[in-house]
Coordinates of C-alpha atoms and ligand atoms in Angstrom, one line a residue:
X25 CA 132.7 42.5 75.2
X26 CA 131.5 44.7 72.3
X27 CA 133.6 45.6 69.3
X28 CA 133.9 49.2 68.3
X29 CA 134.3 50.8 64.8
X30 CA 137.9 51.3 63.6
X31 CA 139.0 54.7 62.5
X32 CA 140.8 54.9 59.1
X33 CA 143.7 56.4 61.0
X34 CA 144.8 54.3 63.9
X35 CA 147.4 55.5 66.4
X36 CA 150.9 54.4 66.1
X37 CA 151.8 53.4 69.6
X38 CA 152.9 50.0 70.9
X39 CA 150.1 47.8 71.9
X40 CA 151.3 45.9 74.9
X41 CA 148.6 43.8 76.6
X42 CA 148.0 44.9 80.2
X43 CA 148.9 41.8 82.2
X44 CA 149.2 41.3 85.9
X45 CA 152.7 39.6 85.5
X46 CA 154.0 43.0 84.4
X47 CA 153.4 44.4 87.9
X48 CA 155.7 42.0 89.7
X49 CA 158.3 42.2 86.9
X50 CA 158.2 46.0 87.3
X51 CA 158.5 45.7 91.1
X52 CA 161.4 43.3 90.8
X53 CA 163.3 45.4 88.3
X54 CA 162.7 48.9 89.7
X55 CA 162.0 48.3 93.4
X56 CA 163.7 45.0 93.8
X57 CA 165.1 45.7 97.3
X58 CA 161.9 47.1 98.7
X59 CA 160.6 45.0 101.5
X60 CA 157.7 42.7 102.0
X61 CA 157.2 41.8 105.7
X62 CA 154.7 39.2 106.9
X63 CA 153.5 37.9 110.2
X64 CA 153.2 34.2 109.3
X65 CA 150.7 31.7 110.4
X66 CA 153.7 29.9 112.0
X67 CA 153.9 33.0 114.3
X68 CA 157.2 34.5 113.3
X69 CA 158.0 37.5 111.1
X70 CA 159.2 36.8 107.6
X71 CA 161.0 39.4 105.5
X72 CA 162.1 39.5 102.0
X73 CA 161.9 41.8 99.0
X74 CA 160.1 42.2 95.6
X75 CA 163.0 40.5 93.7
X76 CA 162.7 37.4 95.9
X77 CA 158.9 37.5 95.7
X78 CA 159.2 37.5 91.9
X79 CA 161.6 34.6 91.9
X80 CA 159.4 32.5 94.1
X81 CA 156.3 33.4 92.1
X82 CA 158.1 32.1 89.0
X83 CA 158.9 28.9 90.8
X84 CA 155.3 28.5 91.7
X85 CA 154.2 29.3 88.2
X86 CA 156.5 26.4 87.0
X87 CA 155.0 24.1 89.6
X88 CA 151.5 24.9 88.4
X89 CA 152.6 24.2 84.8
X90 CA 154.0 20.8 86.0
X91 CA 150.7 20.1 87.6
X92 CA 149.0 20.6 84.3
X93 CA 147.3 23.9 85.0
X94 CA 146.1 25.6 81.8
X95 CA 145.1 29.1 80.7
X96 CA 141.7 29.9 82.3
X97 CA 141.8 27.1 84.9
X98 CA 140.6 28.3 88.3
X99 CA 143.0 27.9 91.3
X100 CA 141.7 28.7 94.7
X101 CA 143.3 30.2 97.8
X102 CA 142.0 30.1 101.4
X103 CA 144.7 32.3 103.0
X104 CA 145.5 35.3 105.2
X105 CA 147.4 38.3 104.1
X106 CA 151.0 37.0 103.7
X107 CA 153.9 36.7 101.3
X108 CA 152.9 33.2 100.1
X109 CA 149.5 34.5 99.2
X110 CA 151.1 37.3 97.3
X111 CA 153.2 34.9 95.4
X112 CA 150.1 32.9 94.5
X113 CA 148.4 36.1 93.3
X114 CA 151.2 36.6 90.7
X115 CA 152.0 32.9 89.9
X116 CA 148.3 32.0 89.2
X117 CA 147.1 35.1 87.3
X118 CA 150.5 35.7 85.7
X119 CA 150.6 32.2 84.2
X120 CA 147.1 32.7 82.7
X121 CA 145.1 30.8 85.3
X122 CA 142.4 32.4 87.4
X123 CA 143.1 33.2 91.0
X124 CA 139.9 32.4 93.0
X125 CA 140.2 33.9 96.5
X126 CA 137.8 32.3 98.9
X127 CA 136.6 34.0 102.1
X128 CA 137.3 31.5 104.9
X129 CA 134.6 33.1 107.1
X130 CA 131.9 31.7 104.9
X131 CA 130.1 28.5 106.0
X132 CA 131.8 25.3 104.7
X133 CA 128.7 24.5 102.7
X134 CA 129.0 27.8 100.9
X135 CA 132.7 27.2 100.4
X136 CA 132.1 23.9 98.8
X137 CA 129.3 25.4 96.7
X138 CA 131.7 28.1 95.3
X139 CA 134.6 25.7 94.8
X140 CA 132.3 23.5 92.7
X141 CA 130.7 26.4 91.0
X142 CA 134.2 27.8 90.1
X143 CA 135.4 24.2 89.2
X144 CA 138.7 24.9 91.1
X145 CA 141.5 22.5 90.1
X146 CA 143.8 23.2 93.0
X147 CA 143.3 24.9 96.3
X148 CA 146.1 26.6 98.2
X149 CA 145.5 27.1 101.9
X150 CA 147.0 28.4 105.2
X151 CA 147.2 25.8 107.9
X152 CA 144.6 27.7 110.0
X153 CA 142.0 26.6 107.4
X154 CA 142.8 22.8 107.5
X155 CA 139.5 22.1 109.3
X156 CA 137.7 23.8 106.4
X157 CA 139.6 21.6 103.8
X158 CA 138.8 18.5 105.9
X159 CA 135.1 19.5 105.9
X160 CA 134.8 20.2 102.1
X161 CA 137.2 17.8 100.5
X162 CA 134.7 15.0 100.1
X163 CA 132.2 17.3 98.5
X164 CA 134.6 18.9 95.9
X165 CA 135.5 16.3 93.3
X166 CA 136.9 18.9 90.9
X167 CA 139.9 19.7 93.2
X168 CA 142.9 17.6 92.1
X169 CA 145.1 18.7 95.0
X170 CA 145.3 20.8 98.2
X171 CA 148.5 22.8 98.6
X172 CA 149.3 23.6 102.2
X173 CA 151.1 26.9 102.4
X174 CA 153.5 26.0 105.2
X175 CA 157.0 24.9 105.9
X176 CA 157.8 21.2 105.2
X177 CA 158.0 20.3 108.9
X178 CA 154.5 21.7 109.5
X179 CA 152.8 19.7 106.8
X180 CA 149.8 17.9 108.4
X181 CA 149.8 14.1 108.2
X182 CA 146.2 13.6 107.4
X183 CA 145.4 10.2 105.8
X184 CA 142.0 11.6 104.7
X185 CA 143.6 14.0 102.4
X186 CA 145.6 11.8 100.0
X187 CA 146.0 14.7 97.5
X188 CA 147.9 17.0 99.9
X189 CA 150.9 18.9 98.6
X190 CA 153.4 21.1 100.4
X191 CA 153.8 24.6 99.0
X192 CA 157.5 24.8 100.0
X193 CA 158.2 21.4 98.3
X194 CA 156.8 22.8 95.1
X195 CA 158.9 26.0 95.4
X196 CA 162.0 23.9 96.1
X197 CA 161.4 21.5 93.3
X198 CA 161.0 24.1 90.6
X199 CA 163.3 26.6 89.0
X200 CA 162.7 30.3 88.7
X201 CA 163.4 30.1 85.0
X202 CA 160.0 31.1 83.7
X203 CA 158.9 33.5 81.1
X204 CA 155.4 35.0 81.8
X205 CA 153.1 34.1 79.0
X206 CA 151.6 36.9 76.9
X207 CA 147.9 36.7 76.1
X208 CA 144.8 38.8 75.5
X209 CA 144.5 41.4 78.3
X210 CA 140.8 40.7 78.5
X211 CA 141.5 37.2 79.7
X212 CA 140.1 36.4 83.2
X213 CA 142.6 36.9 86.0
X214 CA 140.8 36.5 89.2
X215 CA 137.4 35.5 90.6
X216 CA 135.8 36.7 93.8
X217 CA 132.3 35.6 95.0
X218 CA 130.0 38.1 96.7
X219 CA 129.2 37.1 100.3
X220 CA 125.7 36.1 99.3
X221 CA 123.7 37.3 102.3
X222 CA 120.7 36.4 100.2
X223 CA 120.8 33.4 97.8
X224 CA 123.9 31.7 96.5
X225 CA 127.1 33.7 96.2
X226 CA 127.8 34.9 92.7
X227 CA 131.2 35.3 91.1
X228 CA 132.7 38.6 89.8
X229 CA 135.3 37.6 87.2
X230 CA 138.0 40.3 86.8
X231 CA 140.3 40.5 83.8
X232 CA 143.9 41.5 83.5
X233 CA 142.9 44.7 81.9
X234 CA 140.3 45.7 84.5
X235 CA 142.8 44.9 87.3
X236 CA 145.6 47.0 85.8
X237 CA 143.3 49.9 85.1
X238 CA 141.9 49.7 88.7
X239 CA 145.4 49.6 90.0
X240 CA 146.4 52.7 88.2
X241 CA 143.3 54.6 89.1
X242 CA 143.3 53.6 92.7
X243 CA 146.9 54.6 93.2
X244 CA 146.2 58.2 92.3
X245 CA 146.5 60.9 95.0
X246 CA 142.8 61.3 95.5
X247 CA 142.4 57.5 95.6
X248 CA 144.6 55.4 97.8
X249 CA 147.6 57.6 97.1
X250 CA 150.2 54.8 97.3
X251 CA 153.8 55.7 96.6
X252 CA 157.4 54.3 96.9
X253 CA 157.6 56.3 100.2
X254 CA 154.9 54.3 101.8
X255 CA 154.9 51.3 104.1
X256 CA 151.5 49.8 103.4
X257 CA 149.7 47.4 105.8
X258 CA 146.5 46.0 104.2
X259 CA 144.2 44.9 107.0
X260 CA 141.5 44.3 104.5
X261 CA 141.9 40.7 103.6
X262 CA 143.4 39.4 100.3
X263 CA 140.4 37.0 100.3
X264 CA 138.0 40.0 100.1
X265 CA 138.0 41.7 96.8
X266 CA 141.8 41.4 96.4
X267 CA 142.4 43.5 99.5
X268 CA 141.0 46.5 97.6
X269 CA 143.7 46.1 95.0
X270 CA 146.7 46.8 97.3
X271 CA 148.6 43.6 96.3
X272 CA 148.7 45.2 92.9
X273 CA 148.9 48.9 93.6
X274 CA 151.7 48.6 96.3
X275 CA 154.2 46.7 94.0
X276 CA 153.2 48.9 91.1
X277 CA 154.2 51.9 93.1
X278 CA 157.2 50.4 94.9
X279 CA 155.6 50.7 98.4
X280 CA 156.8 48.4 101.2
X281 CA 154.2 45.8 102.0
X282 CA 153.4 44.7 105.6
X283 CA 151.1 41.7 106.0
X284 CA 149.4 41.1 109.3
X285 CA 148.7 37.3 108.8
X286 CA 146.0 36.0 111.1
X287 CA 146.6 38.3 114.0
X288 CA 144.2 41.2 113.5
X289 CA 143.7 42.2 117.2
X290 CA 144.6 45.7 118.3
X291 CA 147.8 44.8 120.0
X292 CA 149.3 42.8 117.2
X293 CA 148.3 45.4 114.6
X294 CA 149.7 48.2 116.7
X295 CA 153.1 46.4 117.2
X296 CA 153.4 45.8 113.5
X297 CA 152.4 49.4 112.7
X298 CA 155.2 50.7 114.9
X299 CA 157.9 48.1 114.1
X300 CA 157.5 48.4 110.3
X301 CA 156.9 52.1 110.3
X302 CA 153.6 51.8 108.6
X303 CA 152.4 55.0 106.9
X304 CA 149.2 53.7 105.2
X305 CA 146.6 51.2 105.9
X306 CA 143.1 50.1 104.8
X307 CA 140.3 48.2 106.4
X308 CA 136.6 48.1 107.4
X309 CA 135.4 50.1 110.4
X310 CA 135.1 47.1 112.7
X311 CA 138.9 46.5 112.5
X312 CA 139.7 50.1 113.5
X313 CA 137.4 49.7 116.6
X314 CA 139.8 47.1 117.9
X315 CA 143.0 49.0 117.2
X316 CA 141.6 52.3 118.5
X317 CA 140.4 50.7 121.7
X318 CA 143.8 49.2 122.3
X319 CA 145.6 52.4 121.6
X320 CA 143.3 54.4 123.9
X321 CA 143.4 51.9 126.7
X322 CA 147.2 52.0 126.7
X323 CA 147.6 55.7 126.1
X324 CA 149.6 55.1 122.9
X325 CA 150.3 57.2 119.8
X326 CA 151.2 56.3 116.2
X327 CA 154.7 57.4 115.2
X328 CA 154.5 56.9 111.4
X329 CA 150.9 56.1 110.6
X330 CA 149.6 59.0 108.4
X331 CA 146.7 57.9 106.3
X332 CA 144.0 55.2 106.2
X333 CA 141.3 54.2 103.8
X334 CA 138.1 53.1 105.5
X335 CA 135.3 51.5 103.6
X336 CA 133.2 48.3 103.1
X337 CA 130.6 49.9 105.3
X338 CA 130.0 53.5 106.4
X339 CA 132.9 55.0 108.5
X340 CA 131.2 56.4 111.6
X341 CA 132.1 60.1 111.8
X342 CA 133.1 59.7 115.5
X343 CA 135.8 57.2 114.4
X344 CA 136.9 59.5 111.6
X345 CA 137.2 62.4 114.1
X346 CA 139.2 60.3 116.6
X347 CA 141.7 59.2 113.9
X348 CA 142.0 62.7 112.4
X349 CA 142.0 64.9 115.5
X350 CA 143.4 62.7 118.2
X351 CA 146.0 60.7 116.2
X352 CA 146.6 62.9 113.2
X353 CA 145.7 60.1 110.8
X354 CA 144.0 61.3 107.5
X355 CA 141.0 59.2 106.8
X356 CA 139.9 58.6 103.2
X357 CA 136.3 57.3 103.2
X358 CA 136.0 55.0 100.2
X359 CA 133.1 53.1 98.7
X360 CA 132.9 50.2 96.3
X361 CA 131.9 46.6 96.0
X362 CA 133.0 43.2 94.8
X363 CA 131.3 43.9 91.5
X364 CA 133.5 47.0 91.1
X365 CA 137.0 45.5 91.7
X366 CA 136.2 47.2 94.3
X367 CA 136.9 51.0 94.3
X368 CA 134.4 53.5 93.0
X369 CA 134.7 56.6 95.1
X370 CA 137.1 58.1 97.7
X371 CA 136.6 61.1 99.9
X372 CA 139.3 63.8 99.8
X373 CA 139.1 67.6 99.8
X374 CA 139.3 70.0 96.8
X375 CA 141.2 73.3 96.8
X376 CA 137.9 75.2 97.4
X377 CA 137.6 73.4 100.8
X378 CA 141.0 74.6 102.0
X379 CA 139.7 77.5 104.0
X380 CA 136.7 75.8 105.5
X381 CA 136.4 75.3 109.2
X382 CA 137.4 71.9 110.6
X383 CA 133.8 71.0 111.1
X384 CA 132.9 71.9 107.5
X385 CA 135.8 69.9 106.2
X386 CA 134.8 67.0 108.3
X387 CA 131.3 67.2 106.8
X388 CA 132.8 66.8 103.3
X389 CA 135.1 64.0 104.3
X390 CA 132.2 62.0 105.9
X391 CA 130.7 61.5 102.5
X392 CA 131.8 58.4 100.5
X393 CA 133.5 60.8 98.1
X394 CA 134.3 61.5 94.5
X395 CA 134.5 59.0 91.7
X396 CA 137.9 57.9 90.5
X397 CA 138.5 58.5 86.8
X398 CA 137.3 55.4 85.0
X399 CA 134.0 55.1 87.0
X400 CA 130.8 56.9 86.3
X401 CA 127.9 57.2 88.8
X402 CA 124.3 58.4 88.7
X403 CA 121.2 58.2 90.9
X404 CA 117.8 57.2 89.5
X405 CA 114.3 56.8 90.8
X406 CA 112.4 53.5 90.7
X407 CA 111.3 54.2 87.1
X408 CA 115.0 54.7 86.1
X409 CA 114.7 58.5 85.7
X410 CA 117.9 60.3 86.6
X411 CA 117.7 62.4 89.8
X412 CA 119.4 65.8 90.5
X413 CA 122.8 66.2 92.1
X414 CA 121.6 68.5 94.9
X415 CA 123.0 66.6 97.8
X416 CA 119.5 66.0 99.1
X417 CA 117.6 63.9 96.6
X418 CA 118.3 60.3 97.1
X419 CA 117.9 57.4 94.7
X420 CA 119.2 54.1 93.4
X421 CA 122.9 54.3 92.7
X422 CA 124.1 53.0 89.3
X423 CA 127.7 52.7 88.1
X424 CA 129.6 51.9 84.9
X425 CA 133.2 51.7 83.9
X426 CA 136.1 49.6 82.8
X427 CA 136.4 47.7 86.1
X428 CA 132.7 47.3 86.8
X429 CA 131.1 43.9 86.3
X430 CA 129.1 43.3 83.0
X431 CA 127.7 39.9 84.1
X432 CA 128.3 37.4 86.8
X433 CA 130.4 34.3 86.3
X434 CA 128.6 31.6 84.3
X435 CA 125.8 34.1 83.7
X436 CA 124.3 33.7 87.2
X437 CA 121.5 36.2 87.8
X438 CA 121.0 36.7 84.0
X439 CA 121.3 40.2 82.5
X440 CA 122.2 42.4 85.5
X441 CA 122.7 45.7 83.7
X442 CA 120.1 48.5 83.4
X443 CA 120.8 50.3 80.0
X444 CA 124.4 49.5 80.4
X445 CA 124.7 50.6 84.0
X446 CA 125.2 48.3 87.0
X447 CA 122.6 48.8 89.8
X448 CA 124.6 48.7 93.1
X449 CA 121.7 48.1 95.4
X450 CA 122.8 51.2 97.3
X451 CA 120.7 54.4 97.9
X452 CA 122.7 57.6 97.7
X453 CA 122.7 61.4 97.2
X454 CA 125.2 63.2 95.0
X455 CA 126.0 66.9 95.7
X456 CA 126.7 69.6 93.1
X457 CA 130.5 69.0 93.5
X458 CA 130.0 65.3 92.7
X459 CA 130.5 64.0 96.2
X460 CA 128.4 60.9 96.7
X461 CA 126.9 59.9 100.1
X462 CA 125.4 56.5 100.8
X463 CA 122.1 56.7 102.7
X464 CA 121.6 53.0 102.9
X465 CA 121.5 49.7 101.1
X466 CA 118.1 49.6 99.4
X467 CA 117.2 46.5 101.4
X468 CA 118.0 48.1 104.7
X469 CA 116.1 51.4 104.2
X470 CA 113.3 51.8 106.7
X471 CA 110.0 52.6 105.0
X472 CA 107.9 54.6 107.5
X473 CA 104.5 55.8 106.3
X474 CA 105.7 55.7 102.6
X475 CA 108.8 57.8 103.4
X476 CA 112.3 56.5 103.6
X477 CA 114.6 56.6 106.6
X478 CA 118.3 56.0 106.0
X479 CA 119.8 54.0 108.7
X480 CA 123.4 55.1 108.3
X481 CA 122.6 58.6 109.6
X482 CA 120.9 57.2 112.7
X483 CA 123.8 54.9 113.4
X484 CA 126.3 57.7 113.0
X485 CA 124.5 59.8 115.5
X486 CA 124.2 56.9 118.0
X487 CA 127.9 56.1 117.7
X488 CA 128.9 59.6 118.6
X489 CA 127.1 59.2 122.0
X490 CA 129.5 58.5 124.9
X491 CA 129.4 54.8 125.9
X492 CA 128.2 53.5 122.6
X493 CA 130.6 51.1 120.9
X494 CA 128.5 49.9 118.0
X495 CA 125.0 50.7 116.7
X496 CA 122.7 49.2 114.1
X497 CA 119.3 50.4 113.1
X498 CA 116.6 48.3 111.6
X499 CA 113.0 48.7 110.6
X500 CA 110.4 46.7 112.7
X501 CA 106.7 46.4 112.1
X502 CA 104.5 49.2 113.2
X503 CA 100.7 49.0 112.9
X504 CA 100.3 52.6 111.7
X505 CA 103.6 53.4 109.9
X506 CA 104.4 50.0 108.5
X507 CA 107.9 50.2 109.8
X508 CA 109.7 52.3 112.4
X509 CA 113.4 52.4 113.4
X510 CA 114.6 50.3 116.3
X511 CA 118.1 51.1 117.5
X512 CA 120.3 48.2 118.6
X513 CA 123.3 49.2 120.7
X514 CA 126.4 47.5 122.0
X515 CA 127.9 49.5 124.9
X516 CA 131.6 50.1 125.5
X517 CA 132.9 47.7 128.2
X518 CA 131.7 48.9 131.6
X519 CA 129.7 51.9 130.2
X520 CA 126.2 52.8 131.3
X521 CA 124.0 54.3 128.7
X522 CA 120.6 55.8 129.5
X523 CA 118.0 55.0 126.8
X524 CA 116.1 58.3 127.1
X525 CA 119.2 60.4 127.1
X526 CA 120.5 58.6 124.0
X527 CA 117.2 59.2 122.3
X528 CA 117.3 62.9 123.3
X529 CA 120.8 63.1 121.7
X530 CA 119.1 62.8 118.3
X531 CA 117.3 66.1 118.8
X532 CA 118.3 68.6 116.2
X533 CA 120.7 66.2 114.5
X534 CA 118.1 64.5 112.2
X535 CA 114.5 65.1 111.2
X536 CA 112.4 64.6 114.3
X537 CA 110.3 61.8 112.8
X538 CA 113.5 59.8 112.0
X539 CA 114.2 59.4 115.7
X540 CA 114.2 55.7 116.6
X541 CA 111.1 54.5 118.5
X542 CA 113.1 52.4 120.9
X543 CA 116.6 51.3 121.9
X544 CA 117.6 47.7 122.8
X545 CA 121.0 47.0 124.3
X546 CA 122.6 43.8 123.1
X547 CA 126.0 42.1 123.8
X548 CA 127.2 41.9 120.2
X549 CA 126.1 42.5 116.7
X550 CA 126.1 39.6 114.2
X551 CA 128.8 40.1 111.6
X552 CA 129.1 38.6 108.2
X553 CA 132.0 37.1 106.4
X554 CA 133.4 40.5 105.4
X555 CA 133.0 42.1 108.9
X556 CA 129.7 43.8 108.1
X557 CA 126.7 43.9 110.4
X558 CA 124.1 41.3 109.2
X559 CA 120.9 43.3 109.3
X560 CA 118.9 40.5 107.9
X561 CA 119.8 38.5 111.0
X562 CA 118.8 41.3 113.2
X563 CA 115.5 41.8 111.4
X564 CA 114.8 38.1 111.9
X565 CA 115.7 38.3 115.5
X566 CA 113.6 41.3 116.3
X567 CA 110.7 40.4 113.9
X568 CA 108.2 40.1 116.8
X569 CA 109.5 43.1 118.7
X570 CA 106.7 45.4 119.9
X571 CA 107.6 49.0 119.8
X572 CA 106.3 51.2 122.6
X573 CA 103.1 53.0 121.6
X574 CA 103.2 56.7 122.1
Ligands
ADP624 P1 129.0 42.1 100.1 O1 129.0 42.7 101.4 O2 127.7 41.9 99.4 O3 130.0 41.0 99.8 P2 130.9 44.0 99.2 O4 131.8 43.5 100.3 O5 131.3 44.1 97.8 O6 129.6 43.1 99.1 O7 130.2 45.3 99.7 C1 129.6 46.2 98.9 C2 128.6 47.0 99.7 O8 129.2 47.5 100.9 C3 128.2 48.3 99.0 O9 127.2 48.0 98.0 C4 127.7 49.2 100.1 O10 126.4 48.8 100.5 C5 128.6 48.8 101.2 N1 129.7 49.8 101.4 C6 130.9 49.7 100.9 N2 131.7 50.8 101.3 C7 130.8 51.6 101.9 C8 130.9 52.9 102.6 N3 132.1 53.5 102.6 N4 129.8 53.4 103.2 C9 128.7 52.7 103.2 N5 128.5 51.5 102.6 C10 129.6 50.9 102.0

């Protein structure tokens, strides 16, 4: 953190540190009766409100103090989206400790690596994840206790876990008489490790200040647009980049929160959307596949669902069209990453787009969108030279801003900035209006005869073809061109797809030489811990694949 020169005339406004505890205090005082509804791991639906959430968070904060937790200590969670997890968000960060959310979809070896790397003192977990705790406990000497987030009568009796505590016992045994401590707003508040598809996961350490600024910015109308009139269902997990900040921006705005717990299948989600009159949701494209399939198969409609943010990987235009045109749900295509808290850009229209045709508007919305105030972006070539914003030239995407990482936890990876900018690893174009479009991740770009082929465009075309459920494009070895695109396709249940007809479907939609050389139908695509297609696995699997020679 650098220090800046002081003006001889300083402003005369109160200087109140921006602390996460202030969000739940605000929600309690001004939106106290607004609801938080959770589908619990126990199976039932739990309801309470922001005032009760605040009271229980303070009880948990007292419990942590009793357990000896100090400012800056890391406390981990392995939990679904639910009210107890929300209480942990506020109790841990609010009391000055650091909330370390762990992605349970990681391999237990990776989980014990990050628990040890973070030096977590306590680990709170949902019962679903007991097998993970049993697998890692012996390898994590830093953890003083495991806190099971369940009712007393569900507490596992596991002799192998002597340091097992019951969350509800801690809540019952402590009072809600707790004053949130005040400290420097630049103090660490939470820690989130990248999924580490290559090498060890690295930690992004957020601060109270960066979190509050991100919450403000992401709530704006051209961001997530969260308000006190919304019923918000975050499908994106609280263990993945803080559910895109919704556990902060919803209470800050007074929105009702609806947590789906472990049941993320189309039917369970649909029921919750309808019962709780959900107006707004957020998630990665793979989640919407399940929900949309269920809704289509059962000929259903959404009665209150109006808007969703889709990001984490490119939203297929076909999915966006279905949501917008068939179900009347506005789709905001957003882009960001763990290192960016996560939001950087969101796609909404400007006044000048109002009179465009539906198709032209869709073309604008398909891009990853405009930056939120507080983030700057630019594209550069391999020599670091800035490239024009013409919507065609693509280059390495760099970012900077108040909620962008400056270095990884414990300095892993060394100095990661390039002249004060963070290289995202994404390749993008930016158009003259500032709309950014991701072409690819730099490691997924196909290099054919010295030219680049972006795989997202190819996948988007394939996904618009009838019968195609999912598509992924990878580069495979070619003796003449080094690499050529191979398209891997998962068909919709029962659908027939003709390979040649699918390839002909690309005609006129992309440059001819981008057309995949071949198509392989597979049963499923390998997904990583955050629901993204693991292209490195696919490249490994198809390493020896021989493309047909023309
Ligand atoms: P990781 O997958 O490495 O854990 P994140 O979950 O933080 O990291 O994902 C960040 C990456 O996801 C971005 O760098 C980008 O490649 C991809 N991504 C996120 N949103 C989008 C989007 N809307 N379109 C295309 N790619 C996206």
